[in-house]
Short mmCIF file of C-alpha atoms and ligand atoms in Angstrom, two decimals:
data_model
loop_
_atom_site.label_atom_id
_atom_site.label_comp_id
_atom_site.label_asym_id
_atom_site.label_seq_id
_atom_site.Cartn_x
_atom_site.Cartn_y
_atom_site.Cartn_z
CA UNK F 699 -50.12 -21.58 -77.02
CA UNK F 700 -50.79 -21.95 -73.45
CA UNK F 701 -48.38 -20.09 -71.46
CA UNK F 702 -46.12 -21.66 -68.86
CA UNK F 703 -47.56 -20.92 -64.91
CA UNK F 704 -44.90 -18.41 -63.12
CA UNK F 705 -44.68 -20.34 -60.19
CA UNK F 706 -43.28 -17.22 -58.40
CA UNK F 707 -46.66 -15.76 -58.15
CA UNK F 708 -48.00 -18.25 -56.30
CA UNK F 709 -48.57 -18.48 -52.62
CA UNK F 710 -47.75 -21.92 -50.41
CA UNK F 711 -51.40 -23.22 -51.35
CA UNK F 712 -51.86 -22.32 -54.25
CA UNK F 713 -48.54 -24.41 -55.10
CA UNK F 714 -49.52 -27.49 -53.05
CA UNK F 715 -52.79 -27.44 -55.39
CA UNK F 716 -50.84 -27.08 -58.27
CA UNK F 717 -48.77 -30.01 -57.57
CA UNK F 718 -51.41 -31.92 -56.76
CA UNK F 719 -53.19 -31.27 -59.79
CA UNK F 720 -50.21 -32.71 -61.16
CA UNK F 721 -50.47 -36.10 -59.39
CA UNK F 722 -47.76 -35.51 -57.12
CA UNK F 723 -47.59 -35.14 -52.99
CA UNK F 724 -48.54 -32.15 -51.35
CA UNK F 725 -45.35 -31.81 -49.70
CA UNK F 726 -44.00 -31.22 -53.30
CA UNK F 727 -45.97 -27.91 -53.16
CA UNK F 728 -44.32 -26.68 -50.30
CA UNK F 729 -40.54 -28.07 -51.27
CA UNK F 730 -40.84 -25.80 -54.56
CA UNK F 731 -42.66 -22.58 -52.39
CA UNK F 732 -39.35 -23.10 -49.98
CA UNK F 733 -37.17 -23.35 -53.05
CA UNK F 734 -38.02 -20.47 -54.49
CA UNK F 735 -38.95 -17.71 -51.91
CA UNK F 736 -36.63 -18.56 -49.18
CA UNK F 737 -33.77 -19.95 -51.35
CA UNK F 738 -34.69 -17.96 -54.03
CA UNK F 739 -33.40 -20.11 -56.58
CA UNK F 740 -34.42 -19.25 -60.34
CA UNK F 741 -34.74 -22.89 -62.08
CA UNK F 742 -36.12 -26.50 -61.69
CA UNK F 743 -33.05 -27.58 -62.19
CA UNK F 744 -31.01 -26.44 -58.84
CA UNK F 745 -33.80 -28.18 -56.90
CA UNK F 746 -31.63 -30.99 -56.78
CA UNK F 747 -33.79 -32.05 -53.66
CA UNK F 748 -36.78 -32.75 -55.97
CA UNK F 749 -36.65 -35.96 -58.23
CA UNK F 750 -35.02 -35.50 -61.91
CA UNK F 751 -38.43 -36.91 -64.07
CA UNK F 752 -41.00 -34.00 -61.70
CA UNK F 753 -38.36 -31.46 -62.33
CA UNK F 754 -38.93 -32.38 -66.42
CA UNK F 755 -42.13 -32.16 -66.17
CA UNK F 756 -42.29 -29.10 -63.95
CA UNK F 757 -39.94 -27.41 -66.99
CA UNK F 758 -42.86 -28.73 -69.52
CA UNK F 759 -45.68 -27.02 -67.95
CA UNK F 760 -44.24 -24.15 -65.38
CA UNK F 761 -41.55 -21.42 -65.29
CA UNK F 762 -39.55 -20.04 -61.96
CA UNK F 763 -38.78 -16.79 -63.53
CA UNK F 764 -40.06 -14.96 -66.05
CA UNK F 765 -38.01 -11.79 -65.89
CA UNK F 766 -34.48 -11.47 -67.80
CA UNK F 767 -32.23 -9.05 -66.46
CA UNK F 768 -30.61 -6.80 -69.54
CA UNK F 769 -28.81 -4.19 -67.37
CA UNK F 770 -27.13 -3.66 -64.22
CA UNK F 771 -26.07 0.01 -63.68
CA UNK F 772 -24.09 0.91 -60.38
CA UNK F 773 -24.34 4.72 -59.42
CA UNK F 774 -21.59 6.22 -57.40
CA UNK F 775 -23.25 6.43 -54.31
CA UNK F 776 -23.64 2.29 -54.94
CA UNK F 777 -27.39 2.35 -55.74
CA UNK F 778 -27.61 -0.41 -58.51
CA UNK F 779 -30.37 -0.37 -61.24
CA UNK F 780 -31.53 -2.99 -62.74
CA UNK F 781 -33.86 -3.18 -66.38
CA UNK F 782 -35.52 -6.42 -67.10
CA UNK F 783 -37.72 -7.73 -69.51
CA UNK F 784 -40.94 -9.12 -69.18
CA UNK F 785 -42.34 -12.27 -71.37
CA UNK F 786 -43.91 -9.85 -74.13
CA UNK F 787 -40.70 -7.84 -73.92
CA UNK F 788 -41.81 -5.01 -71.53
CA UNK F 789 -39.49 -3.33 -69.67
CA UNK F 790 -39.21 -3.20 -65.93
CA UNK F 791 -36.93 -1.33 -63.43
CA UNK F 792 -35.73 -2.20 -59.95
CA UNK F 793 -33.78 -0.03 -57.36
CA UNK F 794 -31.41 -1.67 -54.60
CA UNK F 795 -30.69 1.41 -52.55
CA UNK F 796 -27.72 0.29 -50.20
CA UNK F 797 -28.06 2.21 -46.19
CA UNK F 798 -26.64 2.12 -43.51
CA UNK F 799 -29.27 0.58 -41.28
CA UNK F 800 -31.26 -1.34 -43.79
CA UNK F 801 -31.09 -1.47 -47.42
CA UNK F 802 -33.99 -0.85 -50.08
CA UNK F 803 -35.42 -2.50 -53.11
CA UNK F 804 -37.68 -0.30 -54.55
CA UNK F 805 -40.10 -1.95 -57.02
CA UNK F 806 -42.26 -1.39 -60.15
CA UNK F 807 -46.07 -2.01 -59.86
CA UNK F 808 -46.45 -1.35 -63.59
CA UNK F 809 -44.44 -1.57 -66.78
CA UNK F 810 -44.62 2.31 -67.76
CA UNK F 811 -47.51 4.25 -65.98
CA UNK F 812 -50.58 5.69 -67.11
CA UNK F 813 -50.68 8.94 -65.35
CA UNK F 814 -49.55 11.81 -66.36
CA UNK F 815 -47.36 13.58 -63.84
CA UNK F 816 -45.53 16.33 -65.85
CA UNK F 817 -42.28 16.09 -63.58
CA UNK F 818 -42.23 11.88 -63.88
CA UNK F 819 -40.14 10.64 -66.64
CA UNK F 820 -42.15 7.02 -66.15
CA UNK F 821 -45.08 8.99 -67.66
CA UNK F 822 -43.04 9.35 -70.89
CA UNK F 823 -43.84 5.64 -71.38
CA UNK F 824 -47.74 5.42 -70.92
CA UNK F 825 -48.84 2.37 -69.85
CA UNK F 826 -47.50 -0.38 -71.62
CA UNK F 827 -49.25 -3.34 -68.36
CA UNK F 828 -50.14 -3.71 -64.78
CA UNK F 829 -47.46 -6.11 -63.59
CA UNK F 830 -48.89 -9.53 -62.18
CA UNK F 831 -48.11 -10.50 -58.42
CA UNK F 832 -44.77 -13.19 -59.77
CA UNK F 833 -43.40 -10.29 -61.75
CA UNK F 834 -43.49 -8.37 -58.94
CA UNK F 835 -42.37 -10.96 -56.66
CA UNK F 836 -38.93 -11.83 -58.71
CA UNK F 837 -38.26 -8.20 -58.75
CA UNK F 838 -37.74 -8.36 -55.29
CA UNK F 839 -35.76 -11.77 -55.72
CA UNK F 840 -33.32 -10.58 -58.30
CA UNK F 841 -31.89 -7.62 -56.69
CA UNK F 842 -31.56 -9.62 -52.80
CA UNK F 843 -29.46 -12.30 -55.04
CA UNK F 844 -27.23 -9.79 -56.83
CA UNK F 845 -26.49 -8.02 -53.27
CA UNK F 846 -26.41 -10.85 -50.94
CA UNK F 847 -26.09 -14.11 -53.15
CA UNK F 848 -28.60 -17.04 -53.81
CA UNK F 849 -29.90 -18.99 -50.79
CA UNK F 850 -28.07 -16.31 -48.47
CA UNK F 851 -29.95 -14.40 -45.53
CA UNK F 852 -30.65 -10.97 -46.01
CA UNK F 853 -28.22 -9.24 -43.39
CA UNK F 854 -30.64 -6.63 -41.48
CA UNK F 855 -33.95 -7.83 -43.77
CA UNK F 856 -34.77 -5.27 -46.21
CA UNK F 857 -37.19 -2.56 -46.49
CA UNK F 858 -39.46 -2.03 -49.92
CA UNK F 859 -40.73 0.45 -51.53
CA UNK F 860 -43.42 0.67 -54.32
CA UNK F 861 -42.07 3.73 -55.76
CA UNK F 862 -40.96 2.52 -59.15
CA UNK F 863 -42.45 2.51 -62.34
CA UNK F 864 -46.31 2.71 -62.36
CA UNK F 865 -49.05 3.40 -59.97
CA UNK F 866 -49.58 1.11 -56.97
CA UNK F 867 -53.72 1.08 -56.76
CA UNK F 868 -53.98 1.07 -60.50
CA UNK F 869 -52.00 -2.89 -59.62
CA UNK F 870 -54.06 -3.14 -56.20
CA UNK F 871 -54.84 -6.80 -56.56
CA UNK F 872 -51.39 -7.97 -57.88
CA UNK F 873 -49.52 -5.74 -55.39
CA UNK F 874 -51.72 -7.23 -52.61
CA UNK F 875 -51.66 -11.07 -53.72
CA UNK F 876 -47.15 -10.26 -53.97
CA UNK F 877 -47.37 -9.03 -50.62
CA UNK F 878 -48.99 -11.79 -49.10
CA UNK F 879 -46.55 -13.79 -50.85
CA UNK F 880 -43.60 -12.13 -49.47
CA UNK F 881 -44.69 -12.08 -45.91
CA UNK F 882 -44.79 -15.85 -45.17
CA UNK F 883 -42.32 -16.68 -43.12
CA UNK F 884 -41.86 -19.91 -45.04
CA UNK F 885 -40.89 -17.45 -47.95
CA UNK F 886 -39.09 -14.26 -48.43
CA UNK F 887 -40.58 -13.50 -45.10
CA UNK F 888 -41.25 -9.30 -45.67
CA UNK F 889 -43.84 -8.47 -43.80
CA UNK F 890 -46.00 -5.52 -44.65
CA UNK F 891 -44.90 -3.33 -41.80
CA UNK F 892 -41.36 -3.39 -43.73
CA UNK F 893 -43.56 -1.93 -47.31
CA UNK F 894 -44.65 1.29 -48.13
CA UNK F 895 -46.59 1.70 -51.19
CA UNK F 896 -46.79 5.35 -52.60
CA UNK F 897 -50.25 7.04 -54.42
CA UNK F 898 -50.52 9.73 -56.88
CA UNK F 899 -53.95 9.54 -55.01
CA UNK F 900 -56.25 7.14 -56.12
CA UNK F 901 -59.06 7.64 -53.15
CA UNK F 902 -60.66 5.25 -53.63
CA UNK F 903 -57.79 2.40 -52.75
CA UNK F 904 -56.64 4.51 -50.26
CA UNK F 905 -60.16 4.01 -48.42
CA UNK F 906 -60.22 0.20 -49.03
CA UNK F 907 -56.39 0.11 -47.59
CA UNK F 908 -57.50 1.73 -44.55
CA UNK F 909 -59.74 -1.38 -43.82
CA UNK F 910 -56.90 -3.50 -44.23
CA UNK F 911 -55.49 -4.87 -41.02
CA UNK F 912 -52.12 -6.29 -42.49
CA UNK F 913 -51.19 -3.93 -44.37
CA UNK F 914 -48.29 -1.85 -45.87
CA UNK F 915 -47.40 1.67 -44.99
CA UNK F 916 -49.08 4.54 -47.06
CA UNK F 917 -47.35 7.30 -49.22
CA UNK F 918 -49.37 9.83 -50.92
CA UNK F 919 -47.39 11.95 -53.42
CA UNK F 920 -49.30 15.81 -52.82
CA UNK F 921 -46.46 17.98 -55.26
CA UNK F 922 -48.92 21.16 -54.78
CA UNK F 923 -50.91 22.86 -51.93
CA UNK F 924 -53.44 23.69 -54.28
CA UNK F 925 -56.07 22.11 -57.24
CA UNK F 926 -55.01 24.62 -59.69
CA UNK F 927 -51.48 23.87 -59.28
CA UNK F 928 -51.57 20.29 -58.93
CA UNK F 929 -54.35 20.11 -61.82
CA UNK F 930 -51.31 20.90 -63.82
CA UNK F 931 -48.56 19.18 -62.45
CA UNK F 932 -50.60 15.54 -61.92
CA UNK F 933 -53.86 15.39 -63.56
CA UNK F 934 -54.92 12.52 -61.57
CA UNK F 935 -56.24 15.71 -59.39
CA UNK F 936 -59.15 16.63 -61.43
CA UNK F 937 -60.48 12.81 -60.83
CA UNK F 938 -59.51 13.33 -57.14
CA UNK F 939 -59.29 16.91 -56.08
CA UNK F 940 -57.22 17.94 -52.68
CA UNK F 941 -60.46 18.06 -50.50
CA UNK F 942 -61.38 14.33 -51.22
CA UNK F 943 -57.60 13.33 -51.61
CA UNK F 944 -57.29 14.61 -48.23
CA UNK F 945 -60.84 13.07 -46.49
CA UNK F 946 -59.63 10.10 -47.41
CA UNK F 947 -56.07 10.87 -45.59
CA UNK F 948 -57.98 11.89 -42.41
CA UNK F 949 -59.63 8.27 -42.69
CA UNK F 950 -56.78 6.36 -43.37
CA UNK F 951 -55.10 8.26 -40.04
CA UNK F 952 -58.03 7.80 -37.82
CA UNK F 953 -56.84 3.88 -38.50
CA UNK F 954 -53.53 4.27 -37.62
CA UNK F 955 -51.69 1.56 -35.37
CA UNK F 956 -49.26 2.46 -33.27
CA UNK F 957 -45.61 2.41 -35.00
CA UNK F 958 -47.73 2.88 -38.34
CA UNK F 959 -45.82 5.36 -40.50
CA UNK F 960 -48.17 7.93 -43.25
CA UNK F 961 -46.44 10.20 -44.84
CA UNK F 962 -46.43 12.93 -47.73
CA UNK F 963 -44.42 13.38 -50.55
CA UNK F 964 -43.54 16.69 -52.06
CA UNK F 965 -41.16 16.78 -54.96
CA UNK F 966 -39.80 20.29 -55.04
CA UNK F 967 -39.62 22.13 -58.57
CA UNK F 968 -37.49 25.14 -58.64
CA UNK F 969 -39.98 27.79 -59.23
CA UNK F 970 -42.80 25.79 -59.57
CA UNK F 971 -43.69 24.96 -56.38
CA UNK F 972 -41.49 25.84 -53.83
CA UNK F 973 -41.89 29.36 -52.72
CA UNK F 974 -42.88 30.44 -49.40
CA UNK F 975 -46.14 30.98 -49.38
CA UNK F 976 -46.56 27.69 -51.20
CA UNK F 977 -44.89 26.47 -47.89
CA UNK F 978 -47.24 28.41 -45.76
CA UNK F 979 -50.57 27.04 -47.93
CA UNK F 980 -49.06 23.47 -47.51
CA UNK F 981 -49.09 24.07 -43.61
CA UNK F 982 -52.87 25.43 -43.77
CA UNK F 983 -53.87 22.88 -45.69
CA UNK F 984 -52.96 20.16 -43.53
CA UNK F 985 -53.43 20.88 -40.46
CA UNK F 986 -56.64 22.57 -41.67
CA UNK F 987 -57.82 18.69 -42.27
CA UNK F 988 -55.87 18.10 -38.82
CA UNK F 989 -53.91 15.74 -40.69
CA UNK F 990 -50.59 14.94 -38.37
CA UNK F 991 -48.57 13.01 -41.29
CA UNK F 992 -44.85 14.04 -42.25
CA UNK F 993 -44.26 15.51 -45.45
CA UNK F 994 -41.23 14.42 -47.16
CA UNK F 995 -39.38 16.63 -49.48
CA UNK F 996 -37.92 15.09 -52.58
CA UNK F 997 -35.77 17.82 -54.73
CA UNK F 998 -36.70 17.15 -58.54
CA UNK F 999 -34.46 15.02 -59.82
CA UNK F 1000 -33.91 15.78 -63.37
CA UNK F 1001 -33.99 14.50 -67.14
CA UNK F 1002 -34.34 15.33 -70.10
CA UNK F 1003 -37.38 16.44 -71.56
CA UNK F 1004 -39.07 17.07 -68.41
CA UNK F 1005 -39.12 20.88 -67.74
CA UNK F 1006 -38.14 20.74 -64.34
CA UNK F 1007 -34.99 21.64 -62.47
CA UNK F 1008 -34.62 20.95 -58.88
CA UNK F 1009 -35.27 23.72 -56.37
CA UNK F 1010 -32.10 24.86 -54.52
CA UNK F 1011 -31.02 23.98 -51.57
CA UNK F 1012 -31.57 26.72 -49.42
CA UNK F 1013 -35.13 27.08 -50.99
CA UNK F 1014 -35.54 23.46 -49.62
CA UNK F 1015 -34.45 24.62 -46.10
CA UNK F 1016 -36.44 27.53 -46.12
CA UNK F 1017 -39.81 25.47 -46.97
CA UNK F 1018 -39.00 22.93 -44.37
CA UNK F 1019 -38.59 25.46 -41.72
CA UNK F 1020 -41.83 27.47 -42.42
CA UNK F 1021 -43.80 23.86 -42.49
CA UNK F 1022 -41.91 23.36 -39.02
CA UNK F 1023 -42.71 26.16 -37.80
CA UNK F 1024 -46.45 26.13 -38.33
CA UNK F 1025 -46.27 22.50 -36.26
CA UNK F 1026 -45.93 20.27 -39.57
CA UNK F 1027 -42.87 17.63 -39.56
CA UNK F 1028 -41.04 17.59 -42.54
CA UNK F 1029 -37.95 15.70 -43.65
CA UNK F 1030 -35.67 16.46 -47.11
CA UNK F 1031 -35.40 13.39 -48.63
CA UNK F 1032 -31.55 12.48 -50.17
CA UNK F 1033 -31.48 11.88 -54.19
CA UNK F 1034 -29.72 8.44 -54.60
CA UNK F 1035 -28.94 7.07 -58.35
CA UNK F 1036 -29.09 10.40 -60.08
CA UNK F 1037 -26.38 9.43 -62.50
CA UNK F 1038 -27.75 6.00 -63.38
CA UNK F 1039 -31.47 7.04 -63.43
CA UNK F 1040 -32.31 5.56 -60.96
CA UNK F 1041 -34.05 8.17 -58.53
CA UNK F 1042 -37.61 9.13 -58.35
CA UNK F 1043 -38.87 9.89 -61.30
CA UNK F 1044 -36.63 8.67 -63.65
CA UNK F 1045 -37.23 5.35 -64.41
CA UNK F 1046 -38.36 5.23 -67.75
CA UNK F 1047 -36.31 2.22 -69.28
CA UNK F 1048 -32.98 4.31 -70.02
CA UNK F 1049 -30.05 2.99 -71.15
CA UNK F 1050 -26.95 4.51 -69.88
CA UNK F 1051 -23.30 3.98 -69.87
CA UNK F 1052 -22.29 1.40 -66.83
CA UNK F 1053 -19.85 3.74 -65.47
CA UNK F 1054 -19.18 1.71 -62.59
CA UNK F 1055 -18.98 -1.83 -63.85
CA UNK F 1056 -15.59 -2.24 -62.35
CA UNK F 1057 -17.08 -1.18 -59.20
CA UNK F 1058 -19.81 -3.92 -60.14
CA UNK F 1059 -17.09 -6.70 -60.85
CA UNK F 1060 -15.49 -6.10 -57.76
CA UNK F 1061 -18.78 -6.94 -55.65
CA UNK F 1062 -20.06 -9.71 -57.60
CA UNK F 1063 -16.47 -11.57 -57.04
N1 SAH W 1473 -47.17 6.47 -58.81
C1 SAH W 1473 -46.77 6.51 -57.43
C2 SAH W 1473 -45.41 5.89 -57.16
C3 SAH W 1473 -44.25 6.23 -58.06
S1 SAH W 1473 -43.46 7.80 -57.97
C4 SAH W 1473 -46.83 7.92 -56.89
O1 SAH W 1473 -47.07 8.84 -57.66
O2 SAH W 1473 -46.71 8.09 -55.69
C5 SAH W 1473 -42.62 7.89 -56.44
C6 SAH W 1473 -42.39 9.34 -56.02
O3 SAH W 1473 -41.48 10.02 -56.89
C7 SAH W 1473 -43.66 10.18 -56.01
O4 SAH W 1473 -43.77 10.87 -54.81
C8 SAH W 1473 -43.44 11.16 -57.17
O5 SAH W 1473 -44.13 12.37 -56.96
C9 SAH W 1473 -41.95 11.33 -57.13
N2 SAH W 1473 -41.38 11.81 -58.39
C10 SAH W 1473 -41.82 11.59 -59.64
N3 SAH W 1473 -41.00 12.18 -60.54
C11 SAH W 1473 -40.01 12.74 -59.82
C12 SAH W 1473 -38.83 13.46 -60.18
N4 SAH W 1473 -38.50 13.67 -61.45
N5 SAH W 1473 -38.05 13.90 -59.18
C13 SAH W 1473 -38.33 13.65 -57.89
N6 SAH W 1473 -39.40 12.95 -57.50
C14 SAH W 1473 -40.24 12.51 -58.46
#
């Protein structure tokens, strides 16, 4: 059975051809694109503004969304989590991270994830698929509908993340084609410089996103200062050890634009890696490659199995100051979503009690 197109995936052109193909007006094409990125509405049907016979045959051959929502969790601190559905019934999870300046959808690249980070409940799952550039796409529309409404602005804009499920490069072309979606202005209109997409370290991609010029900010997730530490904790290392992880880092910098943001990620295991003179060899190693990023310090958020508890929080102050004080920024990144697993590292398709749904009926009325 052929499947039905996910018109969400495609960009303004691509549409108008589609259309076309169709027998109908170009202008069609870029009606629909308008109707669903910038008024983000999920059916033929509410595009009253296109005649009733195309919309029936636009329902016979195409779909607007192919994601079902199946749970809405609101955490205390008003981070909402949402778990969807795929087609073939695979899960994915988004994160609308309410702040004060501008909010955050952070977004899956992959249903489950095929590395094998042993702090990362995601890699629990495996990989189960790479998302495709509409699944991705309606992500990003579901969660600005449930916060600000359907066909509403987007107060401040929003700023996105691809720190959910999977691994970014391992989705490179999808990720890249959803981008370029978002960013037309005729659309969703989220430019690049509002993205930052996060690496275990696949060197490669981060090399061919340095030649990029329109491109989203860069993450790279370190979690050790050295190969025989982070050989354990993310075996993606032993493909990419620190001293070509880290080359490629000192390319990707040289091509910096001004206002570009790179940073490091360090998630902080109580024990693990997080004592002082794990600080210190984090320092060396940096600026030993002269690398000038910030490193971000994520405490472990926890869940069961994972063998991890979070380091405490004067450990965490004591490694940022060392890095400080050895010329290296560093920031300590705030958990949101804990209770509703919906922090870093804990998205792994989890269903838990909606504690807050009469939090969550109050907003939606
Ligand atoms: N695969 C990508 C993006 C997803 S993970 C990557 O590895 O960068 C996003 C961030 O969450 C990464 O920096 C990762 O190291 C961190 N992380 C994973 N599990 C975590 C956990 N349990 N607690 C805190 N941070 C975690």
């Amino acid at each position: 059975m052929n499947q039905a197109v996910h018109l969400t995936g495609l960009t303004e052109g691509e549409l108008v051809a589609f259309v076309e193909e169709m027998g109908a007006p170009s202008y069609r094409g870029r009606q629909i694109f308008a109707a669903l990125q910038a008024r983000r509405l999920r059916s033929f049907d509410e595009m009253t503004d296109l005649p009733k016979i195309f919309r029936e045959k636009l329902n016979e051959r195409a779909t607007t969304s192919t994601l079902t929502v199946e749970e809405r969790y609101i955490s205390t601190d008003g981070t909402r989590r949402y778990l969807m559905k795929t087609r073939d019934n695979l899960p994915v999870e988004t994160v609308f991270i309410p702040e004060e300046r501008r909010d955050t959808i952070c977004f899956s690249s992959q249903s489950g994830c095929p590395l094998q980070c042993d702090f990362c409940l995601t890699a629990k799952l495996g990989l189960l698929r790479t998302l495709e550039a509409g699944e991705i796409v309606e992500q990003i529309i579901v969660a600005l509908n449930d916060a600000y409404g359907v066909s509403r602005k987007t107060p401040r804009g929003v700023n996105l993340v691809a720190m959910g499920a999977g691994e970014p490069f391992l989705a490179f072309e999808p990720l890249m084609k959803a981008l370029k979606i978002m960013a037309d202005p005729k659309g969703l209109h989220i430019v690049p410089a509002r993205v930052t997409v996060s690496t275990a370290g696949v060197v490669p991609k981060i090399r061919e996103l340095a030649k990029i010029p329109d491109r989203p900010h860069l993450a790279i997730s370190l979690a050790a200062p050295t190969d025989e530490l982070r050989d354990q904790l993310m075996p993606i290392n032993k493909r990419w050890p620190l001293d070509e992880l880290l080359s490629a880092c000192v390319e990707f910098e040289k091509s910096l634009k001004p206002g570009e943001r790179f940073t490091f990620e360090y998630v902080m295991l109580d024990g693990v890696n997080d004592s002082e003179s794990h600080a210190r060899q984090l320092a060396n190693l940096l600026n030993r490659h002269g690398l000038r990023a910030k490193v971000n310090l994520i405490p472990h958020n926890p869940a069961e199995p994972l063998p991890y508890s979070p380091s405490p929080p004067e450990r965490v102050e004591k490694f940022k100051a060392i890095l400080e004080s050895k010329g290296v920024r560093a920031l300590v990144r705030r958990p949101r979503g804990r209770d509703i697993y919906a922090a870093c590292g804990q998205l792994a398709a989890r269903r838990t009690p909606n504690i807050n749904q009469q939090a969550l009926h109050k907003i939606a009325s």
